[in-house]
Short mmCIF file of C-alpha atoms and ligand atoms in Angstrom, two decimals:
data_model
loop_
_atom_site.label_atom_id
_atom_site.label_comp_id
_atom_site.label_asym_id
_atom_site.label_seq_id
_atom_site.Cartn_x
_atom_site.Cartn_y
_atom_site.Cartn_z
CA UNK A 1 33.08 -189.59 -24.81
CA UNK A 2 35.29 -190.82 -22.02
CA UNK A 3 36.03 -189.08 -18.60
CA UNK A 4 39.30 -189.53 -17.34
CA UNK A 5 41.57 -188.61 -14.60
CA UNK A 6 45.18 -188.43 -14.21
CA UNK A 7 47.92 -187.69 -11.56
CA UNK A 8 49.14 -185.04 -11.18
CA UNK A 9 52.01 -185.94 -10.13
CA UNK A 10 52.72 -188.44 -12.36
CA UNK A 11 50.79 -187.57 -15.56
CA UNK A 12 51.51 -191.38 -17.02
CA UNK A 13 48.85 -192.37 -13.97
CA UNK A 14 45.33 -192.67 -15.43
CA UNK A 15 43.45 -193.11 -12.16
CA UNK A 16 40.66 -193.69 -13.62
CA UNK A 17 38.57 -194.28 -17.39
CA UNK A 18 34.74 -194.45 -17.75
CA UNK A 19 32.29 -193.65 -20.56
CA UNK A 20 30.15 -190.66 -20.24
CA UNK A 21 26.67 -191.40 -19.56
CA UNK A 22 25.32 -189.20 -21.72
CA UNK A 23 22.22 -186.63 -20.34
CA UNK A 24 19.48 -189.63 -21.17
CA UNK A 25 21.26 -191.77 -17.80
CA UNK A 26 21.03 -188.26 -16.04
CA UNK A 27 17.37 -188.04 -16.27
CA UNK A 28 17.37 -191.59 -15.74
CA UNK A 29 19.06 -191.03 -12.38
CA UNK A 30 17.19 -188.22 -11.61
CA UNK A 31 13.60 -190.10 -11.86
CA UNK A 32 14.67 -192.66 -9.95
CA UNK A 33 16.01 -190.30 -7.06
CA UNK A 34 12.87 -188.75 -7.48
CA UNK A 35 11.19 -191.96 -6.64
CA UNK A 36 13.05 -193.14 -3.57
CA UNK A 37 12.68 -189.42 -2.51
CA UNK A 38 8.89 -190.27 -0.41
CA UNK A 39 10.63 -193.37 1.33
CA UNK A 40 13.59 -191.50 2.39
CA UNK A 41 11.43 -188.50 4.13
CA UNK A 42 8.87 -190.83 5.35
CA UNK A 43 11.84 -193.21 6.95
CA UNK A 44 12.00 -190.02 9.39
CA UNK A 45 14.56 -188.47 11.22
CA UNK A 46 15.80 -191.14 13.39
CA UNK A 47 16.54 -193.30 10.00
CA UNK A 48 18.41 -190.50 8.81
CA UNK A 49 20.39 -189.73 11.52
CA UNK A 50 21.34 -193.01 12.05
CA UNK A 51 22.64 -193.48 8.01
CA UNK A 52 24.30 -189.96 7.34
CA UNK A 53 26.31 -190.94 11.20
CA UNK A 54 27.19 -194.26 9.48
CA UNK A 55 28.58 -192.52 6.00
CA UNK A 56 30.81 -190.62 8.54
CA UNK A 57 31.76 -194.03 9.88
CA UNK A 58 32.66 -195.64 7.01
CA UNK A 59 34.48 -192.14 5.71
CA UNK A 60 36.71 -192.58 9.02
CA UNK A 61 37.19 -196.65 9.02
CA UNK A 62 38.77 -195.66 4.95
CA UNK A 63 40.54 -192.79 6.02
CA UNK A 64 44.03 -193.31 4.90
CA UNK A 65 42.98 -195.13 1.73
CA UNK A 66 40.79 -192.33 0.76
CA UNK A 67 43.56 -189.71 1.46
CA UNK A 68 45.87 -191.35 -0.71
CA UNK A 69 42.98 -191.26 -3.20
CA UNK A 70 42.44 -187.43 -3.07
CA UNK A 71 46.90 -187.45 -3.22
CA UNK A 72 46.74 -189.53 -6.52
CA UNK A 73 43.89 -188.22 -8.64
CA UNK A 74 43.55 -184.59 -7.76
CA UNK A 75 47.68 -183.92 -6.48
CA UNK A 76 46.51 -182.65 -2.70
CA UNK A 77 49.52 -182.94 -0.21
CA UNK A 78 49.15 -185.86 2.03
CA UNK A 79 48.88 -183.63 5.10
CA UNK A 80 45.74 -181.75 3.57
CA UNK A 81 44.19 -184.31 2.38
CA UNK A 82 44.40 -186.11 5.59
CA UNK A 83 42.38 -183.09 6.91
CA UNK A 84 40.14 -183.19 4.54
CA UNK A 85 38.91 -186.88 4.81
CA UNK A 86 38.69 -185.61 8.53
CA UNK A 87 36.42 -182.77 7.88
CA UNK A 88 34.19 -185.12 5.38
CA UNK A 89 33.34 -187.71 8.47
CA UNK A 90 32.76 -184.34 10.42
CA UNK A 91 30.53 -182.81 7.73
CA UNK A 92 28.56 -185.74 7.52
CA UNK A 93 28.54 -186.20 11.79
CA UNK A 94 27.45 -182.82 11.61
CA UNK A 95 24.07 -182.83 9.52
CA UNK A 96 23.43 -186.43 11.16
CA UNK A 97 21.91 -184.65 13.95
CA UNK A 98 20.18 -182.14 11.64
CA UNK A 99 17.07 -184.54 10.85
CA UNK A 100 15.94 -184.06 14.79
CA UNK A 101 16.29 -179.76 14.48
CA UNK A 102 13.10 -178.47 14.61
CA UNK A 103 11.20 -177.75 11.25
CA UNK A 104 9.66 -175.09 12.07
CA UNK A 105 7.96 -172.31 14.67
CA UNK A 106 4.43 -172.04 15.84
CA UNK A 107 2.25 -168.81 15.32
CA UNK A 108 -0.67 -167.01 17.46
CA UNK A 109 -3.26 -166.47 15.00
CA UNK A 110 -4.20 -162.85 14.35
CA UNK A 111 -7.38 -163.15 15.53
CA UNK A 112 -9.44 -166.56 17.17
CA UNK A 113 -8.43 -169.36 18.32
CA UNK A 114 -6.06 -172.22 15.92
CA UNK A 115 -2.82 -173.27 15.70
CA UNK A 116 -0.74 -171.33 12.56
CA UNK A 117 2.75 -173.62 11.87
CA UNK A 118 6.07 -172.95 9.73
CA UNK A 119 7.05 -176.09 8.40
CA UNK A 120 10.45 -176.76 6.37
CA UNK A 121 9.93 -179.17 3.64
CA UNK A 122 12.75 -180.89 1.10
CA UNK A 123 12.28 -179.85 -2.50
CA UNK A 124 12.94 -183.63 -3.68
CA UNK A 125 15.87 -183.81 -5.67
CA UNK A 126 19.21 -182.00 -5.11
CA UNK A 127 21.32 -181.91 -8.40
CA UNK A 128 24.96 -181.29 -7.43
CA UNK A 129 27.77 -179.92 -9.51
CA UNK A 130 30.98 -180.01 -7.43
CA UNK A 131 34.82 -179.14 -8.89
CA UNK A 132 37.87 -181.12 -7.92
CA UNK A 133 39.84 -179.58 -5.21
CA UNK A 134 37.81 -180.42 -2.25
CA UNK A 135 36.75 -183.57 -3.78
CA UNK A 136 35.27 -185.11 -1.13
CA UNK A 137 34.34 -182.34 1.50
CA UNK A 138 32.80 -180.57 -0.94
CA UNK A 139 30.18 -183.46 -2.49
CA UNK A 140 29.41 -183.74 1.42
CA UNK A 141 28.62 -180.80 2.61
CA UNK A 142 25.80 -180.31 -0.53
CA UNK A 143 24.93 -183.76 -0.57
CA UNK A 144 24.75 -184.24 3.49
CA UNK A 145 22.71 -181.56 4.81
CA UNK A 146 20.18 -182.34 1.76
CA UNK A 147 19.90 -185.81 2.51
CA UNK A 148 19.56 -184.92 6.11
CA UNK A 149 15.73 -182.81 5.66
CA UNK A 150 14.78 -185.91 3.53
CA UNK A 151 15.93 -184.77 -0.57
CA UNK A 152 17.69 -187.16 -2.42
CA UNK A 153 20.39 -186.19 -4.49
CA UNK A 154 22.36 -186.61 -7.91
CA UNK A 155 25.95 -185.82 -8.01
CA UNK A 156 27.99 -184.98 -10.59
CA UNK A 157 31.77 -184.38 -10.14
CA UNK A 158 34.14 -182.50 -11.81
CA UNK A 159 35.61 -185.15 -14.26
CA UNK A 160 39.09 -184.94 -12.78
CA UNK A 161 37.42 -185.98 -9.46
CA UNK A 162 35.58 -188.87 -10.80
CA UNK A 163 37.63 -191.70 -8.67
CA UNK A 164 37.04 -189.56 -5.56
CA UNK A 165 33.02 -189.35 -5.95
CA UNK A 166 32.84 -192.91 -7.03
CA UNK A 167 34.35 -193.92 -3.67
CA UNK A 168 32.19 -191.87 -1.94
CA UNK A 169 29.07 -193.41 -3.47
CA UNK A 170 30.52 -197.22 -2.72
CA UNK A 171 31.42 -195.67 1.00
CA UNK A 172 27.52 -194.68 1.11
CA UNK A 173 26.07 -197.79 -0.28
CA UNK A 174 28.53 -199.83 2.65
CA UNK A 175 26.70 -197.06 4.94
CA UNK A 176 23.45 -198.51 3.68
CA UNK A 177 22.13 -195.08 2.32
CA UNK A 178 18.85 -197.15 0.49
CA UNK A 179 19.66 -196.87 -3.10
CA UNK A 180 18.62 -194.06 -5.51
CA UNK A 181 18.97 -191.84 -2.54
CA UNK A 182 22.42 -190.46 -3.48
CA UNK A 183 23.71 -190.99 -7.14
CA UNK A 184 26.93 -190.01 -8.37
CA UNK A 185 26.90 -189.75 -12.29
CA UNK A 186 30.67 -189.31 -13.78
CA UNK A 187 30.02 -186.78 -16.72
CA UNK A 188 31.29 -183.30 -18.15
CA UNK A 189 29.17 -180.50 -19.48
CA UNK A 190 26.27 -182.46 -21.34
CA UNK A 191 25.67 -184.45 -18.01
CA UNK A 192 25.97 -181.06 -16.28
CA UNK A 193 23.27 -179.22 -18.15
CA UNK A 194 21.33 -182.15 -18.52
CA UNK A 195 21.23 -182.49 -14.38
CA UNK A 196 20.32 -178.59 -13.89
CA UNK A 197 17.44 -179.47 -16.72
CA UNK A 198 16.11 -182.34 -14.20
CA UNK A 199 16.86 -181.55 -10.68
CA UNK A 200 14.24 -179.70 -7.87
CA UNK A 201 17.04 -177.82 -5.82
CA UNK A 202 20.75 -176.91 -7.70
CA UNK A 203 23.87 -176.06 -6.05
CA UNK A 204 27.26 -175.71 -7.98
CA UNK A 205 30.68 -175.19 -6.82
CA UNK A 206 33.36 -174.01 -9.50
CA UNK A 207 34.00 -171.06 -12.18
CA UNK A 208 32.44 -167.91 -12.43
CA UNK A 209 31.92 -168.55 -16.24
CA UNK A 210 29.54 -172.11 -15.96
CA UNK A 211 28.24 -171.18 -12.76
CA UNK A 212 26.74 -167.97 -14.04
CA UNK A 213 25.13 -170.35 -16.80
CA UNK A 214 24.12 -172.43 -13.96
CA UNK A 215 22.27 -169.73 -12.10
CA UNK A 216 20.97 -169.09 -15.48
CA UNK A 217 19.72 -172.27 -16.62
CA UNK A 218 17.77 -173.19 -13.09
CA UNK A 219 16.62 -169.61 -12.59
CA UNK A 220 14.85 -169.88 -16.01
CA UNK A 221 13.22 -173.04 -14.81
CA UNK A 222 12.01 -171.23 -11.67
CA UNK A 223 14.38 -174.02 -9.44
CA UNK A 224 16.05 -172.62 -6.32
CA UNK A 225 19.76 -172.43 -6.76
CA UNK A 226 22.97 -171.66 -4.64
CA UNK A 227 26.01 -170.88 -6.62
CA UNK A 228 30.04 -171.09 -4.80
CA UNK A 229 32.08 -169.45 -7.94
CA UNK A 230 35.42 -168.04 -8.18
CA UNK A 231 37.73 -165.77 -5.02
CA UNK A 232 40.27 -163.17 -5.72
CA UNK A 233 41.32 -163.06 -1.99
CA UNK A 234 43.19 -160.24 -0.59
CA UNK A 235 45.34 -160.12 2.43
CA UNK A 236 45.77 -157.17 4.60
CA UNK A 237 49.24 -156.38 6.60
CA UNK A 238 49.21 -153.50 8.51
CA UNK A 239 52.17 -151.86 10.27
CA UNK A 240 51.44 -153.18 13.72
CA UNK A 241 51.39 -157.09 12.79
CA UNK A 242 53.65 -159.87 13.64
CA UNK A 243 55.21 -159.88 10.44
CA UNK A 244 56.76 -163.37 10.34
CA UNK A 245 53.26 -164.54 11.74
CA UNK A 246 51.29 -162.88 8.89
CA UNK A 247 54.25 -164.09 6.31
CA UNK A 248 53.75 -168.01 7.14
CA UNK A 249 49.90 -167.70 7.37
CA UNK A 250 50.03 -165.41 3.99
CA UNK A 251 52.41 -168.51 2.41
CA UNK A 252 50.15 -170.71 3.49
CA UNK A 253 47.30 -169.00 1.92
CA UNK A 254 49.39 -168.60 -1.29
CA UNK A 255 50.85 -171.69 -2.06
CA UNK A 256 49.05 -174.51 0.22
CA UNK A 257 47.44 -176.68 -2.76
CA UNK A 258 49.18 -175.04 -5.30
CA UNK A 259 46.57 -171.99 -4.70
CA UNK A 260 43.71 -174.54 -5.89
CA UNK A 261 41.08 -172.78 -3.54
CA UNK A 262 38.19 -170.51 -4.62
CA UNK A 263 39.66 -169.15 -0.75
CA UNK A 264 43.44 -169.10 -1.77
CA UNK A 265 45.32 -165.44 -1.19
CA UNK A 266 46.09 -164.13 -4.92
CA UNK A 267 46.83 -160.70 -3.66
CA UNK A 268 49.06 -158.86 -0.57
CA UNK A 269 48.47 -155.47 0.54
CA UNK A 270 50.89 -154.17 2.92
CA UNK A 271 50.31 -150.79 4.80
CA UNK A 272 52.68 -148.31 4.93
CA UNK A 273 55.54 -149.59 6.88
CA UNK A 274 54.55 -152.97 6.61
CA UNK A 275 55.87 -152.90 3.06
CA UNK A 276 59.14 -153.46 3.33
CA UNK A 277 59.64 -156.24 5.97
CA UNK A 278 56.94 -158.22 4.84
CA UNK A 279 58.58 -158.15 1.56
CA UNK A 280 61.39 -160.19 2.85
CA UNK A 281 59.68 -162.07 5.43
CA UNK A 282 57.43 -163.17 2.41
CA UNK A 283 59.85 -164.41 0.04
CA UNK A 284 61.65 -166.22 2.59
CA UNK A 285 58.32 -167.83 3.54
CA UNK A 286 57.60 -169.04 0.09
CA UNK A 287 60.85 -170.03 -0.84
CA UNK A 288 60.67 -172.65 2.21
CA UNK A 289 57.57 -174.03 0.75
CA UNK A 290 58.09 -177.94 -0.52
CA UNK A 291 55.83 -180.51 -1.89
CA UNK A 292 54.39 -180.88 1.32
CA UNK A 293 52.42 -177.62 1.01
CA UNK A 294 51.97 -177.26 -2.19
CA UNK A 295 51.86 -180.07 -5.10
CA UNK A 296 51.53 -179.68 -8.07
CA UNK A 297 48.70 -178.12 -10.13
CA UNK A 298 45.69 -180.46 -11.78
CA UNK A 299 46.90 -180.64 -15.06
CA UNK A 300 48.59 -179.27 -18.07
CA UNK A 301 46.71 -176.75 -19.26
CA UNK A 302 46.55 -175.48 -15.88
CA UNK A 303 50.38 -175.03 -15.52
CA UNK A 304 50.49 -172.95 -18.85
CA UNK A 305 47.28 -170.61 -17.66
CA UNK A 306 49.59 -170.32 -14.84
CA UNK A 307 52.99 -169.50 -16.56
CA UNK A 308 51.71 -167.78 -18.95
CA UNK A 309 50.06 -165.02 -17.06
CA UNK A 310 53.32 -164.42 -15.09
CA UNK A 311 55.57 -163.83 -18.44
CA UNK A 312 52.75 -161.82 -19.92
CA UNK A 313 52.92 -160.04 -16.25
CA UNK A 314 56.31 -159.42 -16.49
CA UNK A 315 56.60 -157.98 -20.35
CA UNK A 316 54.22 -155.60 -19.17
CA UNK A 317 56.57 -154.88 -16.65
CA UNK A 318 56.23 -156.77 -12.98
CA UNK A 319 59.05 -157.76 -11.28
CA UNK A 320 59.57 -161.46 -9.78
CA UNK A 321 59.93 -161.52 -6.08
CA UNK A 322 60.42 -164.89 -5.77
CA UNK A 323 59.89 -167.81 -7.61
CA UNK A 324 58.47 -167.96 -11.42
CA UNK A 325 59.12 -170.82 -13.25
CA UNK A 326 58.66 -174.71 -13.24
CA UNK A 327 60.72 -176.83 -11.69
CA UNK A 328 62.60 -179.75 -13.84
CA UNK A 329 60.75 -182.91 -13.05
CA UNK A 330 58.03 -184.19 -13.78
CA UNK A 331 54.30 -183.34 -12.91
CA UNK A 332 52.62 -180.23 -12.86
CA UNK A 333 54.44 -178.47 -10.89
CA UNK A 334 54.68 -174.43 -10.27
CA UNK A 335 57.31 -172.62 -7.92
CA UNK A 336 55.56 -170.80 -5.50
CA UNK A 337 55.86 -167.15 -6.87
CA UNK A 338 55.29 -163.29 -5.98
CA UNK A 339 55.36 -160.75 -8.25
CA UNK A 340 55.46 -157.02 -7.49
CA UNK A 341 54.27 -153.81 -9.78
CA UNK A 342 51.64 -155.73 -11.73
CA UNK A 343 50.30 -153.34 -13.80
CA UNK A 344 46.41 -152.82 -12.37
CA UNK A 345 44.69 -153.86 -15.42
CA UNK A 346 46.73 -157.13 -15.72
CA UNK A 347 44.48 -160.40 -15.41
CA UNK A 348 46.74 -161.52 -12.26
CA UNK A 349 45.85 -158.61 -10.66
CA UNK A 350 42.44 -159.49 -11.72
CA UNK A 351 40.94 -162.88 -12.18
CA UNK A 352 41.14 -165.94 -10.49
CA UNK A 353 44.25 -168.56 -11.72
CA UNK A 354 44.02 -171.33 -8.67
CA UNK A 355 47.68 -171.35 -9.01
CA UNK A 356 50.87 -170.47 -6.18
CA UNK A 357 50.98 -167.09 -7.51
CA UNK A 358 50.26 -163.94 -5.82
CA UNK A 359 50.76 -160.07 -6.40
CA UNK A 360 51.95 -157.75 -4.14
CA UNK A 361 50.74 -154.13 -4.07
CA UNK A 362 51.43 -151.38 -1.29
CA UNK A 363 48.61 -148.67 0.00
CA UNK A 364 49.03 -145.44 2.25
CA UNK A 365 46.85 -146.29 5.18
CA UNK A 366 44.20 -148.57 6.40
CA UNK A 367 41.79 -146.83 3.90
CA UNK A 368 43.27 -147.55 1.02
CA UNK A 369 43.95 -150.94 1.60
CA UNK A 370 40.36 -151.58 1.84
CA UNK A 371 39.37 -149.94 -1.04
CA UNK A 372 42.05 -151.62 -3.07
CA UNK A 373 40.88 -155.27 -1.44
CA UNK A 374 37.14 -154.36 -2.33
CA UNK A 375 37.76 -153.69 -6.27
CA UNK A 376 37.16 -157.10 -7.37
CA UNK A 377 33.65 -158.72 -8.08
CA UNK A 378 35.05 -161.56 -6.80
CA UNK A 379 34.87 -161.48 -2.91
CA UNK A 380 34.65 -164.16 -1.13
CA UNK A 381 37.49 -164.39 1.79
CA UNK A 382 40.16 -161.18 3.14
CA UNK A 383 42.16 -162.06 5.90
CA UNK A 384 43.59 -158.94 7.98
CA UNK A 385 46.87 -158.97 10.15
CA UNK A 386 47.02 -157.02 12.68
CA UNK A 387 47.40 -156.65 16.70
CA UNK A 388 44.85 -153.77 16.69
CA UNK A 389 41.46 -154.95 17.60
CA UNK A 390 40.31 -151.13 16.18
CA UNK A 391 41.90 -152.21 12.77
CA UNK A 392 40.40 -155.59 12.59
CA UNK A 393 36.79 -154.53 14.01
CA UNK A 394 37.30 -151.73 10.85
CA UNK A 395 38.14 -153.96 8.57
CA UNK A 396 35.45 -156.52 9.60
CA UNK A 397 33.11 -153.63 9.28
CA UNK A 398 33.93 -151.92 5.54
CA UNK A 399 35.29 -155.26 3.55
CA UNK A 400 33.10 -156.86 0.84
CA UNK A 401 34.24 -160.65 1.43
CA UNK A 402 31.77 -162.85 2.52
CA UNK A 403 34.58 -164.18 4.88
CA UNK A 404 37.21 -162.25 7.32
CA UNK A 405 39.71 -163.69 8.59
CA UNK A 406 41.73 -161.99 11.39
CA UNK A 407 45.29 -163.24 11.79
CA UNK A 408 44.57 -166.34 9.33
CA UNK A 409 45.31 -167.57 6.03
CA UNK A 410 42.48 -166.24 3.75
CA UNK A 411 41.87 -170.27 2.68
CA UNK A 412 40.53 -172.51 5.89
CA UNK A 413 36.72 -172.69 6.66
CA UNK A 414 34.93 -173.95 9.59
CA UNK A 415 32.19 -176.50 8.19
CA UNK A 416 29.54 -175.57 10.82
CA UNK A 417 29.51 -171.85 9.58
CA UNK A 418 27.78 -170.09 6.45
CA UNK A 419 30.39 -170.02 3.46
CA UNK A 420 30.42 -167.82 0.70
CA UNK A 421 31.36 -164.50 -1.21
CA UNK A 422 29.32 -161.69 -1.89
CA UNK A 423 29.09 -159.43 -5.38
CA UNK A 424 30.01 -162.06 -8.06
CA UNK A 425 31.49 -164.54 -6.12
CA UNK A 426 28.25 -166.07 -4.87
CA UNK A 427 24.94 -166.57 -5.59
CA UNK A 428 21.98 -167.70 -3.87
CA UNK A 429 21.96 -168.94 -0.05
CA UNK A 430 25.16 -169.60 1.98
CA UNK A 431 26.76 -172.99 1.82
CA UNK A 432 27.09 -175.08 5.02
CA UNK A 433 26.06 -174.91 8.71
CA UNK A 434 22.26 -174.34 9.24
CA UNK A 435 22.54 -172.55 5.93
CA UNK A 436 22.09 -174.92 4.27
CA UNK A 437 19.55 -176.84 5.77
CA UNK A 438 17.40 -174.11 5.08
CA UNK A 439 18.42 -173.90 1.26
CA UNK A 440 17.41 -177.36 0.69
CA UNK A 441 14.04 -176.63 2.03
CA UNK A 442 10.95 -174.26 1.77
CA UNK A 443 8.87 -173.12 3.85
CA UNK A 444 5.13 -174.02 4.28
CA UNK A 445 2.55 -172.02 6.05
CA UNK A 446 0.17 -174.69 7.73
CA UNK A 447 -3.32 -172.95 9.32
CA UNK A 448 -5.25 -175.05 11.85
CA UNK A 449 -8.34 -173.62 12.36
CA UNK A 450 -11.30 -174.92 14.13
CA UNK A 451 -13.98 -176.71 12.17
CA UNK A 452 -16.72 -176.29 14.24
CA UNK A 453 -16.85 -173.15 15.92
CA UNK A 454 -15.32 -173.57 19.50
C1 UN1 B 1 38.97 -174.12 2.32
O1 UN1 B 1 39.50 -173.01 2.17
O2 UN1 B 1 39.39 -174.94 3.15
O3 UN1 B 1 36.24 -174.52 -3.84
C2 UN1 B 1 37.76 -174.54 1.57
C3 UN1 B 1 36.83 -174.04 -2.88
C4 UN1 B 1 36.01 -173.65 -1.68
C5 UN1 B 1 36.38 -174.39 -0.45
C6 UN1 B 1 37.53 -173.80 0.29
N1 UN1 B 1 34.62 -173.86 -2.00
O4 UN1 B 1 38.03 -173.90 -2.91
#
C-alpha cells in the first residue's frame, strides 16, 4: 500500500507518494530506538538541551519553507501556519531547558537516619500517533518533551501529513539529534497498531473512534498512555458582552482552518438577550471570512461528511443562517455556515465534523447555558463572553471542558500549559507544559540507608 498526500487546494497536487512500511519496519524502528535509548539518557542533560535548542533552530532558519509546506499538503492559511512553525521552534525552545528541571524531591526517612529520593525516569520508547492539522506543533510537543527526560521516540503521522513529519525528521537529523533517537515512520492503521504493539510510553492525537482502540490496545499491554480525541466546543454569550467582540472571536473559532481543530467552536449559546444581536453580528462575521481564515477542508470525503450533515440538518428542519454550500472552484472548499433550530438529537448538534459549521441554540439564563454546554462527552474547550467577572468565575467553576476560555475563541492554546478535555474527550495525563514531562516518566522511590550502623 501507498501513503499519499494531496492539496487541498489543488487536489491534482500529490505532495507526496511513499510505500507503506508495513508493521515488520515498525518494530524494526522501534528496536533500534530502543537501542540508542541508554546513549541518549546517559549523554545527560546538557547534551539534550543543547540538541532539542538546535531542532528549534533549524525549525526557525526553515520557517517560511516549512509554512508553505503545512499551506500545500494539509490546506492551513498562510497566516496560521506561519504561527504554527512559530510555536514548533517555541515548543521545542521550551522542553530544551526541561533536561536541567529537577527529577525529583528528597524525603526525611520515617524513622533513622538515610537519605529517601523521588527520581523521574524515561520509560524508553515513546510511540507517537499524531493527525494532520497541527502537523508539525503537534509531533513536537509529544516528541520534544519525551526526548527531553532522555526517551526516544517513533512517530507516525497521519498519512495526509506525511511530507510535514518527513521534514521534521530531516530538520532533526540537520539538528544532529544522534540517529534512532527520533524516527518518523509514514504508515496508516497497520503501522499504527503495529507501533502501540511495540512502544514503552503511547500518546495519540485524533478521533474518538481509534483513539479509544488506542487506549485499548496499550492499556491491555499494561503501557502508560495519554489520549487527545475529539471537541464539541461550546461558546457562551451572555447579555452583558461586547457583542461584535464575541462575534469575531466566535468566527474565528468557527471557521479559522475550516473548523479543523479538536478546539474549533461547533456550537453558540446565546443568553437571553444576547440572542438576537449576536445573531446578526454573527452572520456578518462569517460572511466576511475569506481564504485567509479558513481554506479549504483536507479532502473529499471530508467536504461530503460536511455537506451532508447540513442537508440532512435541514430536512429535519434547521434553518441556514448563513452560508451552506460549496463554493464553485476548485478544492475542498466549505462556506463558512450557521445553522439555527437543529433538532437536539441531530449529529451536528452532536459529534465532532472539523468543518466551518456551527449551530446556534438559545438558553434562559446563565444556568441553562451551562447545562446545555456540558451535555456532550466530548469536552475539551468552552469559551465564555462576558464583562462580568461573577459570570466568568461561574462559568470557570461549573463547566466540564478541560479548557475555559474567557473572552477568546474556544481554539488557541498556550504550549507551556496542560491541554486537554475531560469525560470522553481525553484520556490519560494532560498534554504539554510540565505535564508532560511527567507523563513520559515514572517515578522511582530510591532508599539510602546506612550500611553500617552510624
Ligand atoms: C489550537 O487550538 O491551537 O488537534 C490547538 C487539535 C488540538 C490542537 C488545537 N490537539 O486540534
Amino acid at each position: 500500500m501507498s501513503i499519499t498526500s494531496y492539496n487541498p487546494a489543488d487536489p491534482a497536487d500529490l505532495v507526496v507518494a511513499v510505500e507503506a512500511p508495513g508493521a515488520e519496519a515498525v518494530r524494526a524502528a522501534v528496536g533500534r530506538a530502543r537501542a540508542a535509548q541508554a546513549g541518549w539518557l546517559a549523554a545527560g542533560a546538557g547534551a539534550r538541551s543543547a540538541t532539542l535548542g538546535r531542532v528549534a533552530e533549524a525549525v526557525e532558519a526553515h520557517a517560511e519553507e516549512l509554512a508553505a509546506l503545512i499551506v500545500r499538503e494539509v490546506g492551513k492559511p498562510l497566516a496560521e501556519a506561519r504561527g504554527e512553525v512559530a510555536r514548533t521552534a517555541a515548543i521545542w525552545r521550551y522542553y530544551a531547558q526541561a533536561p536541567y528541571e529537577p527529577s525529583g524531591a528528597v524525603h526525611e526517612t520515617a524513622a533513622g537516619p538515610g537519605l529517601l529520593l523521588t527520581r523521574r525516569r524515561p520509560y524508553g520508547v515513546a510511540g507517537l500517533i499524531a493527525p494532520w492539522n497541527f502537523p508539525l506543533a503537534i509531533p513536537s510537543w509529544k516528541a520534544a518533551p519525551a526526548l527531553a527526560v532522555g526517551n526516544t521516540a517513533v512517530l507516525k503521522p497521519a498519512p495526509e501529513a506525511t511530507a510535514c513529519a518527513l521534514r521534521l525528521a530531516e530538520l532533526t537529523a540537520l539538528a544532529s539529534l544522534p540517529e534512532d533517537v527520533f524516527t518518523v515512520l509514514p504508515g496508516g492503521a497497520e503501522e499504527g497498531v503495529a507501533l502501540v504493539e511495540a512502544a514503552d510510553v503511547v500518546s495519540f492525537t485524533g478521533s474518538t473512534g481509534v483513539g479509544r482502540a488506542v487506549v485499548r490496545a496499550a492499556t491491555g499491554r499494561g503501557v502508560p498512555v495519554q489520549a487527545e480525541l475529539g471537541g464539541l466546543n461550546a461558546a457562551l454569550v451572555l447579555p452583558d458582552a461586547d457583542v461584535e467582540l464575541a462575534a469575531g472571536h466566535i468566527a474565528a473559532a468557527i471557521a479559522g482552518y475550516a473548523g479543523q481543530k479538536c478546539t474549533a467552536t461547533s456550537r453558540v449559546i446565546a443568553v437571553g438577550a444576547a440572542y438576537a444581536p449576536l445573531r446578526e453580528a454573527l452572520v456578518k462575521a462569517l460572511a466576511a471570512v475569506d481564504d485567509s481564515v479558513c481554506g479549504p477542508v483536507v479532502n473529499e470525503a471530508a467536504r461530503e461528511r460536511m455537506t451532508g450533515a447540513v442537508s440532512s440538518a435541514v430536512e429535519a428542519g434547521a434553518s441556514v443562517l448563513v452560508g451552506g454550500g460549496v463554493p464553485e472552484r476548485a478544492g475542498w472548499y466549505v462556506e463558512p455556515t450557521l445553522l439555527a433550530d437543529v433538532p437536539d438529537q441531530h449529529p451536528l448538534a452532536r459529534e465532532e465534523f472539523f468543518g466551518p459549521v456551527a449551530v446556534l441554540h438559545a438558553a434562559a439564563d446563565l444556568d441553562e447555558a451551562i447545562a446545555l454546554a456540558n451535555d456532550t462527552p466530548h469536552s475539551l474547550a468552552t469559551s465564555v463572553h462576558t464583562r462580568s467577572l461573577d459570570a466568568a468565575l461561574a462559568a470557570a467553576d461549573r463547566l466540564d471542558a478541560g479548557m475555559i476560555r474567557v473572552n477568546a475563541p474556544s481554539s488557541g492554546v498556550d504550549f507551556h500549559l496542560p491541554f486537554g478535555g475531560t469525560k470522553g474527550a481525553s484520556h490519560g495525563e494532560r498534554e504539554q507544559g510540565r505535564a508532560a514531562l511527567e507523563f513520559y516518566t515514572v517515578s522511582r522511590t530510591v532508599s539510602v540507608l546506612p550500611g553500617g550502623g552510624l
